[in-house]
Amino acid sequence: GNSTHTECLGHISLDAHFVNDHIIDDFYSAYLYSTQAKEDGDLDFASLSWDMLKELDALVIRTLPNGTEKQGKDYSGENAPYISTDDMKKIREAGIKHLIIDLPSVDPEWDNGALASHHIFWQYPANPLFDCSITEFAYIPDSLNDGTYVLKLNISNFVSDAAPSRPILYPISEV
């Protein structure tokens, strides 16, 4: 993908599954977390409260630095940061159903097609999770502070395992 898109299990499954058949485009509770890559290339989740995530539907990951040049960046051959399999297991254990990231993939660019973090997230093939999604290439502006939001994915109606989307985070205000 070269633009913001939301994927379903069909992205890695041997069987055809379409994003709009499995992902309900509803409003979800979400946590926005900003992080940067460690020296080995995987993202740093050291300051994230994994227990807090257990009460939410979605995790939105913004990588730092977060300049607007990200919106048109060509990541090919750049070995972009990614989510380690250990951290993806923690995301899965927290019960996150919708994962949003501002990078081209949750996996390393060069992994011989393993897509290990995708497989862990969807628990494929052992216990496939059909109602969970991964959204990649989602730019999150600096004007949003880390914290809890309401998320709407806004998935386009395509018959495909992935479809263009426009995730929007709505602030939660206390009354």
Short mmCIF file of C-alpha atoms in Angstrom, two decimals:
data_model
loop_
_atom_site.label_atom_id
_atom_site.label_comp_id
_atom_site.label_asym_id
_atom_site.label_seq_id
_atom_site.Cartn_x
_atom_site.Cartn_y
_atom_site.Cartn_z
CA GLY A 1 0.00 0.00 0.00
CA ASN A 2 1.12 3.53 -0.66
CA SER A 3 -1.62 5.38 1.18
CA THR A 4 -3.63 5.00 4.38
CA HIS A 5 -5.36 1.64 4.25
CA THR A 6 -7.12 -0.76 6.61
CA GLU A 7 -6.44 -4.48 6.34
CA CYS A 8 -8.37 -7.50 7.55
CA LEU A 9 -7.25 -11.09 8.10
CA GLY A 10 -7.58 -11.67 4.35
CA HIS A 11 -4.36 -9.71 3.90
CA ILE A 12 -2.37 -12.78 5.02
CA SER A 13 -4.94 -15.59 4.78
CA LEU A 14 -4.83 -18.21 2.06
CA ASP A 15 -8.61 -17.78 1.78
CA ALA A 16 -10.34 -14.69 0.43
CA HIS A 17 -11.67 -12.38 3.15
CA PHE A 18 -12.77 -8.82 2.49
CA VAL A 19 -12.31 -5.93 4.88
CA ASN A 20 -15.87 -4.63 4.57
CA ASP A 21 -17.31 -8.09 5.23
CA HIS A 22 -15.47 -8.41 8.55
CA ILE A 23 -14.69 -4.98 10.01
CA ILE A 24 -17.59 -2.96 11.37
CA ASP A 25 -16.83 0.69 10.71
CA ASP A 26 -18.09 1.88 14.08
CA PHE A 27 -16.74 4.15 16.82
CA TYR A 28 -14.04 2.61 19.02
CA SER A 29 -12.20 3.61 22.17
CA ALA A 30 -8.55 4.23 21.32
CA TYR A 31 -5.26 5.22 22.86
CA LEU A 32 -2.75 7.38 20.97
CA TYR A 33 0.85 6.50 21.85
CA SER A 34 3.93 8.27 20.48
CA THR A 35 7.20 6.39 20.29
CA GLN A 36 10.41 6.08 18.35
CA ALA A 37 12.52 3.26 17.00
CA LYS A 38 15.22 1.62 19.07
CA GLU A 39 18.66 1.02 17.56
CA ASP A 40 17.62 -2.40 16.23
CA GLY A 41 14.68 -0.88 14.29
CA ASP A 42 11.75 -2.08 16.34
CA LEU A 43 9.53 0.44 18.11
CA ASP A 44 10.01 1.29 21.78
CA PHE A 45 7.00 0.49 23.97
CA ALA A 46 8.83 0.77 27.32
CA SER A 47 6.60 3.57 28.63
CA LEU A 48 3.28 2.10 27.45
CA SER A 49 0.89 0.77 30.11
CA TRP A 50 -0.17 -2.59 28.72
CA ASP A 51 -2.81 -3.04 31.44
CA MET A 52 -4.51 0.25 30.49
CA LEU A 53 -4.92 -1.02 26.92
CA LYS A 54 -7.07 -3.92 28.13
CA GLU A 55 -10.00 -1.52 28.51
CA LEU A 56 -9.73 -0.13 24.95
CA ASP A 57 -10.53 -1.31 21.44
CA ALA A 58 -7.71 0.33 19.50
CA LEU A 59 -4.09 1.40 19.72
CA VAL A 60 -2.89 4.26 17.52
CA ILE A 61 0.89 4.48 17.14
CA ARG A 62 2.60 7.73 16.09
CA THR A 63 6.33 7.47 15.43
CA LEU A 64 8.78 10.24 16.24
CA PRO A 65 10.07 12.43 14.77
CA ASN A 66 6.71 13.31 13.26
CA GLY A 67 7.34 15.89 10.53
CA THR A 68 4.79 16.55 7.80
CA GLU A 69 7.26 15.11 5.25
CA LYS A 70 5.98 11.71 6.43
CA GLN A 71 2.83 12.32 4.41
CA GLY A 72 4.69 11.89 1.11
CA LYS A 73 7.72 9.87 2.19
CA ASP A 74 8.85 6.96 0.03
CA TYR A 75 9.79 4.22 2.50
CA SER A 76 11.04 1.74 -0.14
CA GLY A 77 14.48 0.49 0.79
CA GLU A 78 14.47 2.61 3.98
CA ASN A 79 13.99 -0.31 6.39
CA ALA A 80 11.27 1.56 8.28
CA PRO A 81 10.73 0.87 12.00
CA TYR A 82 8.30 -1.93 12.88
CA ILE A 83 6.64 -3.72 15.79
CA SER A 84 8.68 -6.61 17.22
CA THR A 85 6.94 -9.95 17.56
CA ASP A 86 7.32 -9.75 21.37
CA ASP A 87 5.54 -6.40 21.46
CA MET A 88 2.87 -7.60 19.02
CA LYS A 89 2.18 -10.48 21.41
CA LYS A 90 1.63 -7.90 24.18
CA ILE A 91 -0.73 -5.93 21.93
CA ARG A 92 -2.65 -9.13 21.21
CA GLU A 93 -2.71 -10.09 24.93
CA ALA A 94 -4.12 -6.66 25.75
CA GLY A 95 -7.08 -7.47 23.49
CA ILE A 96 -6.54 -4.65 20.98
CA LYS A 97 -8.90 -5.19 18.04
CA HIS A 98 -7.80 -2.29 15.82
CA LEU A 99 -4.17 -1.28 15.38
CA ILE A 100 -3.34 1.97 13.61
CA ILE A 101 0.24 2.94 12.71
CA ASP A 102 1.83 5.73 10.69
CA LEU A 103 4.36 3.42 9.04
CA PRO A 104 4.09 1.27 5.88
CA SER A 105 3.90 -1.98 7.86
CA VAL A 106 3.90 -3.47 11.34
CA ASP A 107 6.60 -5.87 10.06
CA PRO A 108 10.15 -5.23 8.84
CA GLU A 109 10.48 -4.41 5.15
CA TRP A 110 12.79 -7.37 4.59
CA ASP A 111 11.47 -10.42 6.46
CA ASN A 112 11.35 -12.95 3.59
CA GLY A 113 7.56 -12.65 3.47
CA ALA A 114 7.07 -13.95 7.01
CA LEU A 115 4.80 -11.07 8.13
CA ALA A 116 5.22 -12.46 11.65
CA SER A 117 3.64 -9.51 13.47
CA HIS A 118 0.62 -9.61 11.12
CA HIS A 119 0.24 -13.33 11.88
CA ILE A 120 0.48 -12.77 15.64
CA PHE A 121 -2.05 -9.92 15.57
CA TRP A 122 -4.65 -11.98 13.69
CA GLN A 123 -3.68 -15.25 15.45
CA TYR A 124 -3.42 -16.82 12.03
CA PRO A 125 -3.76 -19.65 11.22
CA ALA A 126 -4.40 -21.25 14.65
CA ASN A 127 -7.26 -19.06 15.92
CA PRO A 128 -8.07 -16.44 13.25
CA LEU A 129 -9.56 -13.14 14.41
CA PHE A 130 -11.88 -11.96 11.64
CA ASP A 131 -13.11 -8.77 13.35
CA CYS A 132 -9.67 -7.21 13.95
CA SER A 133 -7.91 -4.73 11.66
CA ILE A 134 -4.53 -3.15 10.99
CA THR A 135 -4.40 0.32 9.49
CA GLU A 136 -1.07 1.43 8.02
CA PHE A 137 0.26 4.76 6.71
CA ALA A 138 -2.06 6.80 8.98
CA TYR A 139 -0.54 10.23 9.59
CA ILE A 140 -1.28 11.52 13.10
CA PRO A 141 -0.69 15.28 13.48
CA ASP A 142 1.34 16.73 16.36
CA SER A 143 -1.71 18.74 17.43
CA LEU A 144 -3.08 15.58 19.06
CA ASN A 145 -1.66 14.72 22.46
CA ASP A 146 -1.07 11.15 23.57
CA GLY A 147 -4.11 9.85 25.40
CA THR A 148 -7.58 8.39 24.98
CA TYR A 149 -9.83 9.19 22.00
CA VAL A 150 -12.80 7.88 20.09
CA LEU A 151 -11.73 6.39 16.75
CA LYS A 152 -13.65 6.07 13.49
CA LEU A 153 -11.78 4.19 10.73
CA ASN A 154 -13.85 5.42 7.75
CA ILE A 155 -13.08 2.44 5.51
CA SER A 156 -13.87 2.80 1.79
CA ASN A 157 -16.25 0.22 0.36
CA PHE A 158 -13.83 -1.97 -1.64
CA VAL A 159 -14.08 -5.71 -2.24
CA SER A 160 -10.54 -6.45 -1.12
CA ASP A 161 -8.51 -7.64 1.88
CA ALA A 162 -7.48 -4.00 2.38
CA ALA A 163 -9.20 -0.74 1.54
CA PRO A 164 -8.34 2.95 1.65
CA SER A 165 -9.39 4.49 4.95
CA ARG A 166 -9.37 7.81 6.77
CA PRO A 167 -9.04 7.22 10.50
CA ILE A 168 -10.26 10.12 12.62
CA LEU A 169 -9.56 10.56 16.33
CA TYR A 170 -12.17 12.47 18.31
CA PRO A 171 -11.11 13.96 21.65
CA ILE A 172 -13.00 12.92 24.75
CA SER A 173 -13.98 15.83 26.94
CA GLU A 174 -15.07 15.54 30.53
CA VAL A 175 -18.42 17.09 31.36
#
